[in-house]
């Protein structure tokens, strides 16, 4: 197993950018951004926006809106499916109040409703643009801030995300296990095709490959950059954990549409070439899927608007 320090190459602070939220080497960032995990320090661990009182006010504003708040309670395993969620046999308010003892996992999706957190998100994205050396804002579709509040020892199951993510540990200890998104034994093409087409929980944990993970023990003041689709799972330490995800989705849908096209081609018994194996094939698939995907999005928006109107 390769050690975390050998892979991450955490730069001395004298070589890092100290003019933003993240203390991170510009050279390492440009080499690894959205390719490999990057470990860094940050200065938000003691920020007043993340006190438990402030977080509870944000929690109260989110209760009753599933687009702003998700929660469940009970321990999980890395290989457990999201559909096998633990119980919710007590009120959501108790999930927060008794989080030290109830095995809860709370996600506040609308953290940027707090003006201070919204400002921190924008500062971080500005720093990402500066460190990347390119106009990253022109590549962003959605910028978001999520807060994870979790009970001691709670496991976040193995999964992949469509966001390009910067995960900052604010309170408590948490261990994250990150896998290589280009490893096709771990993450085969058909699994990615299913993820981008229909199933956000398509990634399947394979314990025999656990020794391929980059394992990082995160303390307050530490952060890690997760590339798009990098598989990972997490487990909290002995205390309540609070983590902040500052993330964005890329605007260009071409890669996602290639995976969607390959999903349907595979269902017809074909063995499609993966992305980047054929430039012409990628262009045909990317543009070919754009029309039905956009039509479906328009239809879904119409249905949601009609439902809200009826209410």
PDB file of C-alpha atoms in Angstrom, residues 196-197 253-265 281-297:
ATOM      1  CA  UNK A 196     -24.164   9.440 -15.420  1.00  0.00           C
ATOM      2  CA  UNK A 197     -27.399   8.026 -16.876  1.00  0.00           C
ATOM      3  CA  UNK A 253     -21.865  18.078 -20.590  1.00  0.00           C
ATOM      4  CA  UNK A 254     -19.879  16.258 -23.303  1.00  0.00           C
ATOM      5  CA  UNK A 255     -18.254  13.637 -21.062  1.00  0.00           C
ATOM      6  CA  UNK A 256     -21.526  12.857 -19.277  1.00  0.00           C
ATOM      7  CA  UNK A 257     -23.333  12.541 -22.620  1.00  0.00           C
ATOM      8  CA  UNK A 258     -20.701  10.123 -23.950  1.00  0.00           C
ATOM      9  CA  UNK A 259     -21.247   7.910 -20.922  1.00  0.00           C
ATOM     10  CA  UNK A 260     -25.018   8.141 -21.425  1.00  0.00           C
ATOM     11  CA  UNK A 261     -24.694   7.163 -25.090  1.00  0.00           C
ATOM     12  CA  UNK A 262     -22.466   4.225 -24.136  1.00  0.00           C
ATOM     13  CA  UNK A 263     -25.011   3.114 -21.537  1.00  0.00           C
ATOM     14  CA  UNK A 264     -27.711   2.729 -24.189  1.00  0.00           C
ATOM     15  CA  UNK A 265     -25.335   1.205 -26.751  1.00  0.00           C
ATOM     16  CA  UNK A 281     -16.968   8.794 -31.781  1.00  0.00           C
ATOM     17  CA  UNK A 282     -16.920  11.147 -28.803  1.00  0.00           C
ATOM     18  CA  UNK A 283     -18.208  14.035 -30.927  1.00  0.00           C
ATOM     19  CA  UNK A 284     -21.056  11.945 -32.363  1.00  0.00           C
ATOM     20  CA  UNK A 285     -22.090  10.622 -28.944  1.00  0.00           C
ATOM     21  CA  UNK A 286     -21.737  13.991 -27.208  1.00  0.00           C
ATOM     22  CA  UNK A 287     -23.851  15.895 -29.706  1.00  0.00           C
ATOM     23  CA  UNK A 288     -26.207  12.963 -30.307  1.00  0.00           C
ATOM     24  CA  UNK A 289     -27.207  12.771 -26.641  1.00  0.00           C
ATOM     25  CA  UNK A 290     -27.460  16.538 -26.138  1.00  0.00           C
ATOM     26  CA  UNK A 291     -30.919  16.865 -27.744  1.00  0.00           C
ATOM     27  CA  UNK A 292     -32.749  14.119 -25.778  1.00  0.00           C
ATOM     28  CA  UNK A 293     -31.017  15.077 -22.519  1.00  0.00           C
ATOM     29  CA  UNK A 294     -32.015  18.741 -22.894  1.00  0.00           C
ATOM     30  CA  UNK A 295     -35.557  17.722 -23.865  1.00  0.00           C
ATOM     31  CA  UNK A 296     -35.838  15.556 -20.746  1.00  0.00           C
ATOM     32  CA  UNK A 297     -34.582  18.405 -18.550  1.00  0.00           C
TER      33      UNK A 297
END
